[in-house]
mmCIF file of C-alpha atoms and ligand atoms in Angstrom:
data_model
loop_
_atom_site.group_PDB
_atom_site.id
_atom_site.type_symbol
_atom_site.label_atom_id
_atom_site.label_comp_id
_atom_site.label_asym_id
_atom_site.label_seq_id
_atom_site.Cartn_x
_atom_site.Cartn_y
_atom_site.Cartn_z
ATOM 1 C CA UNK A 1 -15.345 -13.600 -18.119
ATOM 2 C CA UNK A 2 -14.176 -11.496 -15.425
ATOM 3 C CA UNK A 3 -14.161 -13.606 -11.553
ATOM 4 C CA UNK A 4 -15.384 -11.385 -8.817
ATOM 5 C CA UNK A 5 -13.075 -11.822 -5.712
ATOM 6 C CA UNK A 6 -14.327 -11.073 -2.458
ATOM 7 C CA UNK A 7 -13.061 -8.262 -0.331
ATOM 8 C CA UNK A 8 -10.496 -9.344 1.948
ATOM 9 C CA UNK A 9 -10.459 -7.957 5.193
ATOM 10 C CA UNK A 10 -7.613 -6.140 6.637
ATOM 11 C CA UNK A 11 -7.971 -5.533 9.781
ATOM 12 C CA UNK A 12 -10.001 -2.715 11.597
ATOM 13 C CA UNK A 13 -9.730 0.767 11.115
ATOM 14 C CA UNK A 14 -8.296 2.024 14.133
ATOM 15 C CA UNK A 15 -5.276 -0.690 13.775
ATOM 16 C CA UNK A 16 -3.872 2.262 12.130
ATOM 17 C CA UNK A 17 -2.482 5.244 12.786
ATOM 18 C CA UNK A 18 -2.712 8.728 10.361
ATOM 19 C CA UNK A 19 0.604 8.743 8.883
ATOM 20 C CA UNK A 20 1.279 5.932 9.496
ATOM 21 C CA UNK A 21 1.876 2.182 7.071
ATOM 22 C CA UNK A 22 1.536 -1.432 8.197
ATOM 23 C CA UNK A 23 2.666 -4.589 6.203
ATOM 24 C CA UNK A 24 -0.400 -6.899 5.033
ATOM 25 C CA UNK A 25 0.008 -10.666 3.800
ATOM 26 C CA UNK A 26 -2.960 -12.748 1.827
ATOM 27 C CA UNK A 27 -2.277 -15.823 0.177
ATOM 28 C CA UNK A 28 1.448 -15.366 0.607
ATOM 29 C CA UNK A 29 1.808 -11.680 -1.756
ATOM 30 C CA UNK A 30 2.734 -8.844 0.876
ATOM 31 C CA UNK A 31 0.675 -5.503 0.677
ATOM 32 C CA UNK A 32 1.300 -2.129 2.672
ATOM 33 C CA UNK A 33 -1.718 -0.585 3.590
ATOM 34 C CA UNK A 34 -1.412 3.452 4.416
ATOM 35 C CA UNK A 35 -3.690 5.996 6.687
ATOM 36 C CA UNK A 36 -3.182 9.192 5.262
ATOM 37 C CA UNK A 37 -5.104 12.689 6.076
ATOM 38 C CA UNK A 38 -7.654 11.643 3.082
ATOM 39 C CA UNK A 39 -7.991 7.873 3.820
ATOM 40 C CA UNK A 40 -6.673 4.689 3.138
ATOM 41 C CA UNK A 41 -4.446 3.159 0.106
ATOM 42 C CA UNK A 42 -2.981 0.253 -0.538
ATOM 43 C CA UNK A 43 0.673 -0.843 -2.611
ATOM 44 C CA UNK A 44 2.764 -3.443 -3.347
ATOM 45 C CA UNK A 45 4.690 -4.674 0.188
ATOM 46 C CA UNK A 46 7.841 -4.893 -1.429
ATOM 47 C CA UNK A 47 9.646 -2.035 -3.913
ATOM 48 C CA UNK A 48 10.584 -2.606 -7.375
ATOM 49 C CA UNK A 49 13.957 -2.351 -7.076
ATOM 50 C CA UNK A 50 16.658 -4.592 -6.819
ATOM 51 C CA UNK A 51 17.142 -3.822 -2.753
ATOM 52 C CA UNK A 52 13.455 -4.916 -2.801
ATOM 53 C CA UNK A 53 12.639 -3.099 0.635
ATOM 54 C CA UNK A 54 9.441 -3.745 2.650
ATOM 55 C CA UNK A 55 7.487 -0.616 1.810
ATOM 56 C CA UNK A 56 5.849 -0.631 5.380
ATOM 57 C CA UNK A 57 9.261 0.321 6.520
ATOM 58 C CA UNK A 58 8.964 3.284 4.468
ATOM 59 C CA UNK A 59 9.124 7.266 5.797
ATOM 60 C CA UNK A 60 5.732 8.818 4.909
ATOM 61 C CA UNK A 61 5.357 12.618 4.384
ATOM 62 C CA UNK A 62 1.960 13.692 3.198
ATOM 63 C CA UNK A 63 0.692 11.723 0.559
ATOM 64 C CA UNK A 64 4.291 10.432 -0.118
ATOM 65 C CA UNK A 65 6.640 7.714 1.257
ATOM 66 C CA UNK A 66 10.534 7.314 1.137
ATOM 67 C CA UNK A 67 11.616 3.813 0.503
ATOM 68 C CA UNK A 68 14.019 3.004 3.429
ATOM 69 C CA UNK A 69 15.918 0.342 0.815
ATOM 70 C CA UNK A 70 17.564 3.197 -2.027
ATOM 71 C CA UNK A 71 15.536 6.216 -0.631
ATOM 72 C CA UNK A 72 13.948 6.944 -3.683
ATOM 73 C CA UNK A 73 10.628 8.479 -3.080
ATOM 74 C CA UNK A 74 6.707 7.674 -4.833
ATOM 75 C CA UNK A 75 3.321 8.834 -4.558
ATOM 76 C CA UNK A 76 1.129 6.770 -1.998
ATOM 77 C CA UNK A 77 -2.181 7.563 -3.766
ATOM 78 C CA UNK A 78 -0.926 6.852 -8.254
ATOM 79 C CA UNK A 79 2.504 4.665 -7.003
ATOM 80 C CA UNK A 80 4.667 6.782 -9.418
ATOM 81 C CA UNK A 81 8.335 7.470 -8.392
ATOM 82 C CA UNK A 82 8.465 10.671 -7.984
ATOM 83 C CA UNK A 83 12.324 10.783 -7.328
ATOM 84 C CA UNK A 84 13.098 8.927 -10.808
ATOM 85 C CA UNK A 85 10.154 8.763 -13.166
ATOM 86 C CA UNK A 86 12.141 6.487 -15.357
ATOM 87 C CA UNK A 87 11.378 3.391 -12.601
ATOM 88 C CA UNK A 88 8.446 1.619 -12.446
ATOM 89 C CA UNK A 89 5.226 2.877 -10.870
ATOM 90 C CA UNK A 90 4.176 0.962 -7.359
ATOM 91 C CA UNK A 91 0.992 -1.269 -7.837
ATOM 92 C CA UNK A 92 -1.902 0.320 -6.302
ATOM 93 C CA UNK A 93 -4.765 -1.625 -4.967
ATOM 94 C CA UNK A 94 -8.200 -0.091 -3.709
ATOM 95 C CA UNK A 95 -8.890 -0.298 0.003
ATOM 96 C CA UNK A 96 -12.940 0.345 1.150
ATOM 97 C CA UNK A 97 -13.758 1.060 4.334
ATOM 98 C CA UNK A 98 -17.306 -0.725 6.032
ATOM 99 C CA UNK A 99 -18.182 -0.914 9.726
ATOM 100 C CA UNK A 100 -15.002 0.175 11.324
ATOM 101 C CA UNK A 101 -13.094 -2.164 8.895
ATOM 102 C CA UNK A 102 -10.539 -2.011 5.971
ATOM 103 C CA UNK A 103 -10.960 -4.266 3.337
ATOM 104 C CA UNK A 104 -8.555 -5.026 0.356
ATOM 105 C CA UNK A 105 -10.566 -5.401 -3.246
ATOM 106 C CA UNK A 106 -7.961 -7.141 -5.943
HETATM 107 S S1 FES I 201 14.348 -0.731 -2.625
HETATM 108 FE FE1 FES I 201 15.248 0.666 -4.003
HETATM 109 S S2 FES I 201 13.858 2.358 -4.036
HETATM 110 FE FE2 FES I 201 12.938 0.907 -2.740
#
């Protein structure tokens, strides 16, 4: 049987800016949560790789980011590597927005 988990909140939706990615912690697993032109997503805080960079630290263009640890580059919205297909994907996690505020549903 499946457990429903309560939305966590994030924070509000103003906390950040278009373009822009903030670091997010619950229950001691870090998150980055993006604003992009079509709304909010949500990955993995910390890259697969061994440099294991804090994606919030990450360069975003569009609807991608470049990973300030080995600069390889993935897509925000499916968290494939779009620079080397052959590494793992980014965990994606769905963000809703309700009220002026972002929540995180894992
Ligand atoms: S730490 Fe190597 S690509 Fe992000």
């Amino acid at each position: 049987m499946n457990e429903e988990i309560d939305p966590i909140l994030v924070g509000e939706t103003d906390d950040i800016e278009i373009g822009s990615v903030e670091s997010f912690e619950h229950e001691d697993i870090t998150y980055a949560v993006y604003h992009l032109e079509p709304g909010y997503f949500c990955t993995q805080g910390i890259c697969n790789c061994e440099d294991r960079a804090p994606l919030s630290e990450s360069e975003i263009e569009g609807e991608e980011l470049e990973c300030v640890g080995c600069g390889n580059t993935y897509s925000i919205v499916s968290g494939d590597c779009i620079s080397d297909p052959e590494l793992d994907a980014l965990k994606i996690y769905e963000i809703s927005e309700e009220d002026g505020n972002l929540y995180l549903n894992i």
